mmCIF file of C-alpha atoms and ligand atoms in Angstrom:
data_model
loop_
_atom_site.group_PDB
_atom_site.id
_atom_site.type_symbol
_atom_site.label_atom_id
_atom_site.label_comp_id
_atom_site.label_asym_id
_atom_site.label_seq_id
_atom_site.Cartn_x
_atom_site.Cartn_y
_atom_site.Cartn_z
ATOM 1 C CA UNK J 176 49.636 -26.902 105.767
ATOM 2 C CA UNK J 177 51.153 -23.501 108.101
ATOM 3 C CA UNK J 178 49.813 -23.836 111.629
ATOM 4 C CA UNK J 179 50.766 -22.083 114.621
ATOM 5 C CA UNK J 180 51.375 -23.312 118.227
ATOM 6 C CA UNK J 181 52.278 -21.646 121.234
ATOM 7 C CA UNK J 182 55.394 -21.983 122.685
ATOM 8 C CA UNK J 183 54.388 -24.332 125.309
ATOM 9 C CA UNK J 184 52.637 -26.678 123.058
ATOM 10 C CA UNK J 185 56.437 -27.091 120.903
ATOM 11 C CA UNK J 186 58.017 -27.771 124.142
ATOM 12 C CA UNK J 187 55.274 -30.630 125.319
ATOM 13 C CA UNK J 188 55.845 -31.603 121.324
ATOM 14 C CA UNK J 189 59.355 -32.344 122.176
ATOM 15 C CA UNK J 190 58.755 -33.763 125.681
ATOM 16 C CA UNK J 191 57.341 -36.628 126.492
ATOM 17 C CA UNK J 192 53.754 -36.879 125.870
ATOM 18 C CA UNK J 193 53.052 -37.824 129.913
ATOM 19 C CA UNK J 194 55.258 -34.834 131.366
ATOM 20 C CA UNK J 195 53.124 -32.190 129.157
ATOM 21 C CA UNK J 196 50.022 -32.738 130.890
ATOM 22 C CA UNK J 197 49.333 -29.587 133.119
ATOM 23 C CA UNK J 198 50.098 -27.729 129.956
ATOM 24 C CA UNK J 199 47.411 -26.827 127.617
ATOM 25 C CA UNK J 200 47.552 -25.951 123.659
ATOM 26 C CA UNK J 201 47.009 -23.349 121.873
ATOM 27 C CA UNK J 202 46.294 -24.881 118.480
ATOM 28 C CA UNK J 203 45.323 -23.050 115.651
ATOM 29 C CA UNK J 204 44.227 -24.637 112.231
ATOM 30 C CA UNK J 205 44.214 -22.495 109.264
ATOM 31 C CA UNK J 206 41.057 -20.557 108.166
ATOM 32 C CA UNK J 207 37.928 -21.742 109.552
ATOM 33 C CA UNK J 208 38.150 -24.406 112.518
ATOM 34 C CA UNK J 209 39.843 -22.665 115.030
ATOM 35 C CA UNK J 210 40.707 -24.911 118.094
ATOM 36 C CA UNK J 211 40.241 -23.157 121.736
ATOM 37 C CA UNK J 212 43.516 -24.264 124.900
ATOM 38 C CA UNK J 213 43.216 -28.151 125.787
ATOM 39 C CA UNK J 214 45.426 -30.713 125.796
ATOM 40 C CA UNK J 215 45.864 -32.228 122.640
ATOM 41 C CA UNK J 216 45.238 -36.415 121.155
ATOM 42 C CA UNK J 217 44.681 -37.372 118.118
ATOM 43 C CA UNK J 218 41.840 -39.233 116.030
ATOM 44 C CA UNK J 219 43.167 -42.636 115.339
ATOM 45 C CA UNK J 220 40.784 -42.972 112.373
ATOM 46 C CA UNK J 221 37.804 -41.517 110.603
ATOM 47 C CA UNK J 222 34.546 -42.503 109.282
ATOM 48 C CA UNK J 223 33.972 -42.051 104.908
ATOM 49 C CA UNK J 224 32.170 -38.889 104.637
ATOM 50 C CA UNK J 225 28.430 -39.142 105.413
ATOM 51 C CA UNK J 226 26.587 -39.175 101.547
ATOM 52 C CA UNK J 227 25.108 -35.717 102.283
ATOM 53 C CA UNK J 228 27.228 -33.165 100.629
ATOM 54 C CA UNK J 229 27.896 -29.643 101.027
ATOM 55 C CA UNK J 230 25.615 -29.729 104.535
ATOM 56 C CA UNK J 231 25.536 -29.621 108.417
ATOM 57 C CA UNK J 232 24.813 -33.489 108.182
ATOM 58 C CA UNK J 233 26.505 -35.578 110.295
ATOM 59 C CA UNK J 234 25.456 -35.361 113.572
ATOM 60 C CA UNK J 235 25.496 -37.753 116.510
ATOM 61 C CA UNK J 236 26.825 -41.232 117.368
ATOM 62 C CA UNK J 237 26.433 -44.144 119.713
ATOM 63 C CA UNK J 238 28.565 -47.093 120.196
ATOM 64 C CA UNK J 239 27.947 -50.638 120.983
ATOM 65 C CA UNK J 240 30.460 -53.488 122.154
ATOM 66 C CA UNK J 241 30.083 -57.318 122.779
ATOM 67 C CA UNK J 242 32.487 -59.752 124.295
ATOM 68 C CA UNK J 243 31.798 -62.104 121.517
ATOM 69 C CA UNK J 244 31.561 -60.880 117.683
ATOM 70 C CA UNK J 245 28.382 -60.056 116.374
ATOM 71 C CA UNK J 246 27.050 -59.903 112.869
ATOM 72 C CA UNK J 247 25.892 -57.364 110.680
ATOM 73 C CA UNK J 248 25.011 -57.280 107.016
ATOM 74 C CA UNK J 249 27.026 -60.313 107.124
ATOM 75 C CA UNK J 250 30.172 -59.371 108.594
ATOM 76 C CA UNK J 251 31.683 -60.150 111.993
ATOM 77 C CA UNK J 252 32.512 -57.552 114.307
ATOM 78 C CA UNK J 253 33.182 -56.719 117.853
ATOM 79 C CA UNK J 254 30.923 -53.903 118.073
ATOM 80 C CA UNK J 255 30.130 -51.371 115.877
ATOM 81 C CA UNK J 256 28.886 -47.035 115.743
ATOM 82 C CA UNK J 257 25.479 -46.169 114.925
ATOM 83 C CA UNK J 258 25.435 -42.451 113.213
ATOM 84 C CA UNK J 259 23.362 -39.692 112.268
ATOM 85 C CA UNK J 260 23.093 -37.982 108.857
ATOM 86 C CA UNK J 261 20.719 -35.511 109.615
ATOM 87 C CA UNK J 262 19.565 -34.770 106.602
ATOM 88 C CA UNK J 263 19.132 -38.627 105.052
ATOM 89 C CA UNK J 264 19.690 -41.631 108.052
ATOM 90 C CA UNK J 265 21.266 -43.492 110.147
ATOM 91 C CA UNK J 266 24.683 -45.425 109.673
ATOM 92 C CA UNK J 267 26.121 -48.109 111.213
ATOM 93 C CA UNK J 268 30.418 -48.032 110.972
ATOM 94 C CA UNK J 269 32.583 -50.695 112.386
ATOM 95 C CA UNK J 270 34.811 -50.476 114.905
ATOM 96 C CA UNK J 271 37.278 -50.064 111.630
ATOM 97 C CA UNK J 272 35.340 -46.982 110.513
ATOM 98 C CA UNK J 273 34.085 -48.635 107.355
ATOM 99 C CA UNK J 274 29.821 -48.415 106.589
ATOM 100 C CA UNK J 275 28.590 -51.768 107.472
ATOM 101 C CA UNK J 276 24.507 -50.412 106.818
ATOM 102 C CA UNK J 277 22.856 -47.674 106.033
ATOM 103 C CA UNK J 278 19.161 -46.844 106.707
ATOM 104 C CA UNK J 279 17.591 -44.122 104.714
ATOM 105 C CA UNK J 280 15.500 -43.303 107.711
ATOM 106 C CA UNK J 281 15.287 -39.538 107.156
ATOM 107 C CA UNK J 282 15.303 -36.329 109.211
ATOM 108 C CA UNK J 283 17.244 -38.692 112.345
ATOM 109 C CA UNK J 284 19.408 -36.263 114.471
ATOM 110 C CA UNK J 285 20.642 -37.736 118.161
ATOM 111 C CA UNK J 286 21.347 -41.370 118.119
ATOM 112 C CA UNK J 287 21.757 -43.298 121.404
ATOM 113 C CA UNK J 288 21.399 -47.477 122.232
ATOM 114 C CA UNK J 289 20.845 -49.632 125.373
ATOM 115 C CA UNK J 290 21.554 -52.970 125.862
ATOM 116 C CA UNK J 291 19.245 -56.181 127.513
ATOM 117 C CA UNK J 292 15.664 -55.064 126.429
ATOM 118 C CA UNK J 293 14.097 -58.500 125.532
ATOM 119 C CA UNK J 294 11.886 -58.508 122.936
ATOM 120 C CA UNK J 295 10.016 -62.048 122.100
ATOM 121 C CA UNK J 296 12.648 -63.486 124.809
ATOM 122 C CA UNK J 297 15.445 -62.283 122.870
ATOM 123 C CA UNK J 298 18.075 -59.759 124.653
ATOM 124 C CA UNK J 299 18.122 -57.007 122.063
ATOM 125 C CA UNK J 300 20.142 -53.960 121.226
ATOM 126 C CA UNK J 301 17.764 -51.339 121.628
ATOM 127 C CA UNK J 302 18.403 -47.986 119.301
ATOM 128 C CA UNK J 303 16.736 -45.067 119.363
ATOM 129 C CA UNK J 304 16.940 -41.676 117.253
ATOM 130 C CA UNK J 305 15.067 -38.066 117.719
ATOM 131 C CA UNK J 306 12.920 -38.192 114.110
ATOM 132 C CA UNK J 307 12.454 -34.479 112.784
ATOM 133 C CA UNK J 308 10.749 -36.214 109.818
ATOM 134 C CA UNK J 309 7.266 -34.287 108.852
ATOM 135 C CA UNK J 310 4.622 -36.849 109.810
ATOM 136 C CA UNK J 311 6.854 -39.199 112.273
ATOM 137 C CA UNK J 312 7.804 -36.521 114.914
ATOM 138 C CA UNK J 313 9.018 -38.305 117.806
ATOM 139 C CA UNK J 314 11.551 -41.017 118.735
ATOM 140 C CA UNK J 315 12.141 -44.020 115.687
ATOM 141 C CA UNK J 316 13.210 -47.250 117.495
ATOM 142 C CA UNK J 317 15.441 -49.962 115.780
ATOM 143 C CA UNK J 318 16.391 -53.441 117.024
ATOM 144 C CA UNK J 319 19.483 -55.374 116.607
ATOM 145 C CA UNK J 320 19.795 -59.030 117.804
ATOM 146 C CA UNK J 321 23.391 -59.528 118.742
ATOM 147 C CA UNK J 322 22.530 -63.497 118.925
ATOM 148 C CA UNK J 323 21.913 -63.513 115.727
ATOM 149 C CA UNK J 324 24.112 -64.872 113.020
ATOM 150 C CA UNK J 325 22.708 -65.133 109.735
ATOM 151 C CA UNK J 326 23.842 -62.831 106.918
ATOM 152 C CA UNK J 327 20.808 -60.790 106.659
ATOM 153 C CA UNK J 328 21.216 -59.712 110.185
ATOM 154 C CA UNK J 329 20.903 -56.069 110.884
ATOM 155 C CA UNK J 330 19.578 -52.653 112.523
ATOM 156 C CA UNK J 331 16.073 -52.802 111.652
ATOM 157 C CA UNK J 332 12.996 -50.447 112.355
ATOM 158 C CA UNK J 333 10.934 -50.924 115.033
ATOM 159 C CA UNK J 334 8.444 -48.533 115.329
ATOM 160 C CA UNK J 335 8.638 -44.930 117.307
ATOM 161 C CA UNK J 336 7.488 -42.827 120.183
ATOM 162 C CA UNK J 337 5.129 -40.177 119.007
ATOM 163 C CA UNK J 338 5.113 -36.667 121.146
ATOM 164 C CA UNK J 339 3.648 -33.773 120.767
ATOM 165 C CA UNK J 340 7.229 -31.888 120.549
ATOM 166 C CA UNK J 341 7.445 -30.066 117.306
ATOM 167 C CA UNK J 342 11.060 -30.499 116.613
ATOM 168 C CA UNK J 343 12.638 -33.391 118.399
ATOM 169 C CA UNK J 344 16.156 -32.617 118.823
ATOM 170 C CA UNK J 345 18.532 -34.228 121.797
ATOM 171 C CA UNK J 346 17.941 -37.950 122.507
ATOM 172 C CA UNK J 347 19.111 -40.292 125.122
ATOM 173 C CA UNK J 348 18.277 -43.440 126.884
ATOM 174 C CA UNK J 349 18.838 -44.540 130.604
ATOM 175 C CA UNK J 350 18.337 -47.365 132.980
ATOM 176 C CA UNK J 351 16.418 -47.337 136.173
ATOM 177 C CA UNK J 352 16.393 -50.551 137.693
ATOM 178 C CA UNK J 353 14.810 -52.896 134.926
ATOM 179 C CA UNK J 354 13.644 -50.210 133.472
ATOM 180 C CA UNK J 355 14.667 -48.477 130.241
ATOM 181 C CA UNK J 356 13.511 -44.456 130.020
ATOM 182 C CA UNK J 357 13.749 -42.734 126.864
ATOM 183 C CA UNK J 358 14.294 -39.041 127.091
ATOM 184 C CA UNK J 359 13.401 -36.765 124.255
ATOM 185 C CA UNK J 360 14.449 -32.855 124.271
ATOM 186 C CA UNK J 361 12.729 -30.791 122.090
ATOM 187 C CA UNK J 362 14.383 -27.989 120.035
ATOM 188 C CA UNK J 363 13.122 -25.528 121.798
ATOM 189 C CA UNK J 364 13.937 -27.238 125.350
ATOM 190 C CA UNK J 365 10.858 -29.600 126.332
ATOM 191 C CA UNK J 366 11.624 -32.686 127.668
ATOM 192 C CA UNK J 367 9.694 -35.089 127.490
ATOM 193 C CA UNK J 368 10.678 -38.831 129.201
ATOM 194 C CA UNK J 369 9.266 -42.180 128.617
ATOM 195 C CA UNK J 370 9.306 -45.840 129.691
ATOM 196 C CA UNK J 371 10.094 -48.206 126.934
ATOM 197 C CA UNK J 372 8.989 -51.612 126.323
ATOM 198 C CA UNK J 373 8.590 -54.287 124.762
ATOM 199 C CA UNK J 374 4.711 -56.049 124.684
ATOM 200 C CA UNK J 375 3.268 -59.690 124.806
ATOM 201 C CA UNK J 376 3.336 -59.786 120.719
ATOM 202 C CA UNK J 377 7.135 -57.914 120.755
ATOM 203 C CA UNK J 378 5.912 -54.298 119.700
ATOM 204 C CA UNK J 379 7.038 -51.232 121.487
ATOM 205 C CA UNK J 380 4.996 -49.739 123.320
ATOM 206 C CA UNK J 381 5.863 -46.422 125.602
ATOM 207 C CA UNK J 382 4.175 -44.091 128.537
ATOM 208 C CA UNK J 383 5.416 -40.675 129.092
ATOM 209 C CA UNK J 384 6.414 -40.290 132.666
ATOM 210 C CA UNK J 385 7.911 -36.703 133.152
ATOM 211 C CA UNK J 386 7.673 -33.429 131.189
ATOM 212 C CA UNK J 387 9.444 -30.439 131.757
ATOM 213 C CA UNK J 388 11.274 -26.959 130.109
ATOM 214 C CA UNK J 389 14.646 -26.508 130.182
ATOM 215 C CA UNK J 390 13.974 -22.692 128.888
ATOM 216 C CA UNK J 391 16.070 -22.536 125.560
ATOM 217 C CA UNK J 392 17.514 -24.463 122.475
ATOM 218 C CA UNK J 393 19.082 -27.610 124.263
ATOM 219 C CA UNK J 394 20.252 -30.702 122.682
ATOM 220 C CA UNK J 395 23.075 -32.956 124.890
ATOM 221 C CA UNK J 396 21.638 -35.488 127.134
ATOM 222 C CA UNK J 397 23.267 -38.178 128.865
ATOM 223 C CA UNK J 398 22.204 -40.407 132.090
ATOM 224 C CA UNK J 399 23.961 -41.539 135.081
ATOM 225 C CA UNK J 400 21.944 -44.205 136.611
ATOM 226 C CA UNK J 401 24.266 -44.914 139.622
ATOM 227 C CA UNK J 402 24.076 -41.141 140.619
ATOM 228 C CA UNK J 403 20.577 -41.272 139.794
ATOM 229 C CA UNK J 404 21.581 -37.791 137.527
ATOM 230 C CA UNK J 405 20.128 -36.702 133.988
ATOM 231 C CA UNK J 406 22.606 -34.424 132.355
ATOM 232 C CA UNK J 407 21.223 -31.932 129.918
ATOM 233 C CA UNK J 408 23.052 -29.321 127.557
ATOM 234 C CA UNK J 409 21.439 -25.813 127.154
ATOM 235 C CA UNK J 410 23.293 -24.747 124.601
ATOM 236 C CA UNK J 411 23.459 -21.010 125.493
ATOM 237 C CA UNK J 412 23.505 -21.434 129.118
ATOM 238 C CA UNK J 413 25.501 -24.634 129.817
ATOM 239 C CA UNK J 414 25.366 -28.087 131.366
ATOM 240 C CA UNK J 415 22.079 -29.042 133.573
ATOM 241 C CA UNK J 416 21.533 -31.924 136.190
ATOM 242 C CA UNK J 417 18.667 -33.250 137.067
ATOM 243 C CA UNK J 418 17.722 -36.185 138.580
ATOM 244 C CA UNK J 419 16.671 -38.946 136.454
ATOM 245 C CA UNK J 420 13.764 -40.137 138.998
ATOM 246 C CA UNK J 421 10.968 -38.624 136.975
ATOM 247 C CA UNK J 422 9.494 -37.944 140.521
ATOM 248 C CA UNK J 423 11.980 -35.374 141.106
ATOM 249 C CA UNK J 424 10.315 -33.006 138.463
ATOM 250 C CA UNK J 425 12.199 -30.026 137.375
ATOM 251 C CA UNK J 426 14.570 -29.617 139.968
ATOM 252 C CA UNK J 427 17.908 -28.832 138.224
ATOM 253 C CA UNK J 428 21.634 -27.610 139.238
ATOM 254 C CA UNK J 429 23.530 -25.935 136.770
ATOM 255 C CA UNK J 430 26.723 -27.679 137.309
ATOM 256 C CA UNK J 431 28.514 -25.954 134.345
ATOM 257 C CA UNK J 432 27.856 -22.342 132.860
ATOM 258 C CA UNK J 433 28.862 -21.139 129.846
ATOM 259 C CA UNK J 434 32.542 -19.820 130.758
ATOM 260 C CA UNK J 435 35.634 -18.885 128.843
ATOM 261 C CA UNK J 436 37.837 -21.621 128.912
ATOM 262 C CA UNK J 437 35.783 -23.790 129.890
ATOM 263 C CA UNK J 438 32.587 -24.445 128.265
ATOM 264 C CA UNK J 439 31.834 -21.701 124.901
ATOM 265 C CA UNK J 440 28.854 -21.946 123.504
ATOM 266 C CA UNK J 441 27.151 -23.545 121.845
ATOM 267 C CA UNK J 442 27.074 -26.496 124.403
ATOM 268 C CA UNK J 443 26.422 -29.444 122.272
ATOM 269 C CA UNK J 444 26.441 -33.015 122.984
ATOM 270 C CA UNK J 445 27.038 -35.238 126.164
ATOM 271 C CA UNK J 446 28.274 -38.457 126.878
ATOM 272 C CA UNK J 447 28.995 -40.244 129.792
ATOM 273 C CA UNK J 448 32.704 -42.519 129.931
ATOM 274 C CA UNK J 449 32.825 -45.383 133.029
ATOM 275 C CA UNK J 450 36.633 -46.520 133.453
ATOM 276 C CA UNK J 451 36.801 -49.157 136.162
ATOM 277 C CA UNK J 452 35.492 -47.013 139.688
ATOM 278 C CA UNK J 453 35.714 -43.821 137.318
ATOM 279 C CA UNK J 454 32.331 -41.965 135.589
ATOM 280 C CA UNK J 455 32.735 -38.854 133.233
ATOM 281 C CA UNK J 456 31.099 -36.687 131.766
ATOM 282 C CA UNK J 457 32.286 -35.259 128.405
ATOM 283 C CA UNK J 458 30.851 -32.271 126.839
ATOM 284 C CA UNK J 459 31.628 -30.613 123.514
ATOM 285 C CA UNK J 460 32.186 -27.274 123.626
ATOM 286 C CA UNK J 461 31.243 -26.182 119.895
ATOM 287 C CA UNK J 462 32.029 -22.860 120.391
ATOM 288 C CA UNK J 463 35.533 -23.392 120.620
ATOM 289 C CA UNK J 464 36.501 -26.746 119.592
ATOM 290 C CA UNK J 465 37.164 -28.502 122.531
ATOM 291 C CA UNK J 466 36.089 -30.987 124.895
ATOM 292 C CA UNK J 467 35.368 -30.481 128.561
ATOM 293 C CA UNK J 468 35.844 -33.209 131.354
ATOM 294 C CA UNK J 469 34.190 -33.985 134.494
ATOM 295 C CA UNK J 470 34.206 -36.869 137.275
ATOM 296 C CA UNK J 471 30.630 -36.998 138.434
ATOM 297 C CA UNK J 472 31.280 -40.405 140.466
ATOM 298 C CA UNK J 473 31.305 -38.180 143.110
ATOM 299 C CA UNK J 474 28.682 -36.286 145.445
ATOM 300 C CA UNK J 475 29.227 -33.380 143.057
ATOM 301 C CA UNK J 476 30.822 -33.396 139.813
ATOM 302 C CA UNK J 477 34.423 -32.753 139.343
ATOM 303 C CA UNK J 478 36.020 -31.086 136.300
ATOM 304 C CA UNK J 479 39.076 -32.607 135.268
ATOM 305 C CA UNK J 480 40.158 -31.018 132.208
ATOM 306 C CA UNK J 481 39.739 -30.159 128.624
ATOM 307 C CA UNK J 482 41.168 -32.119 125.645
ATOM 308 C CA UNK J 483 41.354 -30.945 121.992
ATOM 309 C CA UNK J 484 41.421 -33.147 118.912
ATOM 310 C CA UNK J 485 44.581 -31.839 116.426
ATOM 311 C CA UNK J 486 45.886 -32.798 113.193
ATOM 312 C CA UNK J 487 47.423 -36.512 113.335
ATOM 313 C CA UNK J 488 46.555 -39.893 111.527
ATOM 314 C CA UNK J 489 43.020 -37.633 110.459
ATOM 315 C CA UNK J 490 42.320 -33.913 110.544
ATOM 316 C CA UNK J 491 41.830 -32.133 113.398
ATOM 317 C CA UNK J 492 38.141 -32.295 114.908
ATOM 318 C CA UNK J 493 36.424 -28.620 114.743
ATOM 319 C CA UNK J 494 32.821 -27.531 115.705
ATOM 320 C CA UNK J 495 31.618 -30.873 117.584
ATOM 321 C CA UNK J 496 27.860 -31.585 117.538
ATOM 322 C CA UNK J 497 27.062 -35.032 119.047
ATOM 323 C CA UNK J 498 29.462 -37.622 120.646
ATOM 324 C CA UNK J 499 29.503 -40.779 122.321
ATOM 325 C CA UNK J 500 31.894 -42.932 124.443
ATOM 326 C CA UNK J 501 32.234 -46.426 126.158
ATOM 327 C CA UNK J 502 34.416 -47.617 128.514
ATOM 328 C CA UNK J 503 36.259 -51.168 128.947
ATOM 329 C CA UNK J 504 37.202 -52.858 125.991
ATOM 330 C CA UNK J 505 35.702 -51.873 122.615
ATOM 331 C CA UNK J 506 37.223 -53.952 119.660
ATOM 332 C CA UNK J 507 40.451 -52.899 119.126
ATOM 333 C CA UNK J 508 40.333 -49.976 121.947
ATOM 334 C CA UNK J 509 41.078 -51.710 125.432
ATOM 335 C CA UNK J 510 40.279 -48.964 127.689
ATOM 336 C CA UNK J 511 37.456 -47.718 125.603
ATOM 337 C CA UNK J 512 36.436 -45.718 122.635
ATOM 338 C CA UNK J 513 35.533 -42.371 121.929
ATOM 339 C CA UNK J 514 33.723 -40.941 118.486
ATOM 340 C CA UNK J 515 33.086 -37.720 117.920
ATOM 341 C CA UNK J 516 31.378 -35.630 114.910
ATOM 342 C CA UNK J 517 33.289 -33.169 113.127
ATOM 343 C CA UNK J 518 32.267 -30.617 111.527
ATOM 344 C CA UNK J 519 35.052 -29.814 108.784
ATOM 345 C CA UNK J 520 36.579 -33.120 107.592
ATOM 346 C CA UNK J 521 39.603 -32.122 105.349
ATOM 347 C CA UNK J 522 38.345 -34.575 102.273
ATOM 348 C CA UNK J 523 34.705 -34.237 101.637
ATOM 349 C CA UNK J 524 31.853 -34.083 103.996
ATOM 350 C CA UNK J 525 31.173 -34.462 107.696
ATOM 351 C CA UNK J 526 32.381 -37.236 109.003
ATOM 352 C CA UNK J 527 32.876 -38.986 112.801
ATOM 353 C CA UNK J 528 36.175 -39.368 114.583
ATOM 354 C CA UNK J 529 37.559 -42.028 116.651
ATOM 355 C CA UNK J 530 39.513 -41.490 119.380
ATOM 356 C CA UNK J 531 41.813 -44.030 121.969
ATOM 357 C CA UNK J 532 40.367 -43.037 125.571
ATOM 358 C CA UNK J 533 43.927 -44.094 126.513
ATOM 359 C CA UNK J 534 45.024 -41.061 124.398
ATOM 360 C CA UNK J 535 42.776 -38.898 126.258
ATOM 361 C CA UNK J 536 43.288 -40.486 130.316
ATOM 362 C CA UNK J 537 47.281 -40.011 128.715
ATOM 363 C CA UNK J 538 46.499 -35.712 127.860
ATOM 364 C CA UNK J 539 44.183 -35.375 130.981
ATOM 365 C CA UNK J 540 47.116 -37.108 133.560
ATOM 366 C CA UNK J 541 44.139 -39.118 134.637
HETATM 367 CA CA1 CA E 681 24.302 -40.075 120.873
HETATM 368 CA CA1 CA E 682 38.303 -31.724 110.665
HETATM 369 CA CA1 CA E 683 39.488 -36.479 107.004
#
């Protein structure tokens, strides 16, 4: 297993892990999968391989946490990571990695979840996926009641948002207020966003409240309710923000272009990290392997850095679609968890990544 790294990388190898943070690596795996300058963590552990073989399958992830264990399929667990197979469903891992459920849901591709909706007065875990499925275009919705303790207790279907987009693609949710917005990008870059709830006989029920064109293939989304900002990935272009007040229409900044060393495309998922005071924004930048920080607490955001995932515990991460993070404790992660797809895993099919946030705040010097 030959590799090569630059000089500077053997040196930080032999320092100490803090005093190599202003230098970046130049990692390169062997063959396909090679890894752009960043500064280096490793994946603590690894999902199995998702069940579709020999495919671009594995796609996106979101992660829940609770203070107090919750149950599914019958086991207790402190949280757990809902993922996509794109080509066959949705999983849910454990914090451990291991497949708790699986729902053969279909065509699902961008995963995200949002906590407190009540649904027949019971606080629910509220998932959500872009459905490519022929016949169910849209957003599929899935419940999980993290009260509940019985054995049978699960992720289960809800019902969906139907749009008129052909090929729903990038999916997040967001708060505003009491309010939970569901916003939908298209493959081809509409966005559509929605209010989500939940009605007298606890059915979903949604209104569109914005629509707009981002102008190309897009897929990343991720919303910052304090800063009011919706952050969306044009995957040829780079990273947009708008604002998330659906009032505000389709006023944008383009707070990142696509830029050696910094973001190559294709820009690919987003995800949005709070640590204490502390927002970022993460960004995958598929094009070459690495991961792209910003601090968007501010008036404007901030980058701070790039990481890159190399060989450790797991295999190096390579050719990132979707990701997700959460900050403050997360089972065994104190600080906060991150999971990321990857698109070579070195034993079988894609597969998602988990990654230490301390690891990362450690590279970054943050
Ligand atoms: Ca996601
Ligand atoms: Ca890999
Ligand atoms: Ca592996």
């Amino acid at each position: 297993m030959s590799r090569t790294i630059s000089l500077a990388a053997s040196v930080c190898v032999l320092a100490l892990l803090g005093a190599c943070a202003t230098h970046e690596v130049d990692y390169q795996g062997e063959g396909e999968g090679v890894i752009g300058q960043g500064l280096p963590v490793q994946a603590v552990l690894e999902t199995p391989s998702v069940g579709t073989a020999g495919q671009d399958a594995a796609d996106d992830p979101a992660i829940f946490a609770s203070a107090t264990p919750v149950t599914v399929m019958g086991v207790r667990t402190p949280g757990f990571v809902a993922g996509t197979d794109k080509k066959a469903g949705l999983y849910i891992y454990g914090l451990d990695g291991k497949v708790l459920q699986f729902l053969p849901e279909g065509l699902l591709n961008n995963v995200d979840l949002v906590e407190g909706l009540s649904v027949a007065g019971r606080p629910q875990v509220l998932l959500g996926a872009s459905d490519r499925t022929p016949g169910r275009e849209g957003v599929s919705l899935y419940l999980f009641d993290p009260a509940a303790d019985d054995a049978a207790n699960a992720v289960r279907p809800w019902g969906r948002i139907t749009s008129d987009v052909v090929e729903p693609y990038g999916f997040c949710f967001a708060r505003r207020g009491p309010d939970v917005h569901a916003v939908m990008v298209g493959h081809e870059g509409e966005v559509r966003q929605f209010v989500v709830t939940a009605d007298a006989s606890g059915q979903p029920a949604s209104r569109e409240v914005r629509r707009f064109e981002i102008g190309s293939i897009s897929e990343g989304c991720a919303a910052d309710e304090a800063t009011s900002a919706l952050y969306l990935g044009e995957e040829n272009v780079g990273v947009w923000r708008y604002d998330l007040d659906p009032s505000a229409g389709a006023r944008r900044t383009l707070i990142q272009p696509i830029a050696p060393g910094r973001l190559v495309a294709d820009a690919e998922g987003l995800t949005i990290l709070e640590d204490g005071s502390a927002r970022y924004l993460i960004g995958s930048s598929q094009g070459d392997s690495t991961f792209p920080v910003w601090r968007i607490d501010g008036a404007q955001p901030a980058y701070v850095g790039r990481f890159v995932v190399t060989d450790g515990a797991v295999d190096k991460v390579t050719g990132t679609d979707g990701l997700d993070a959460l900050g403050g404790p997360v089972g065994p992660f104190p600080q906060g968890l991150v999971v990321v797809q990857d698109d070579i895993n070195d034993v079988g099919t894609q597969n998602f990544k988990y990654i230490d946030w301390r690891d990362i705040k450690r590279a970054l010097g943050l």
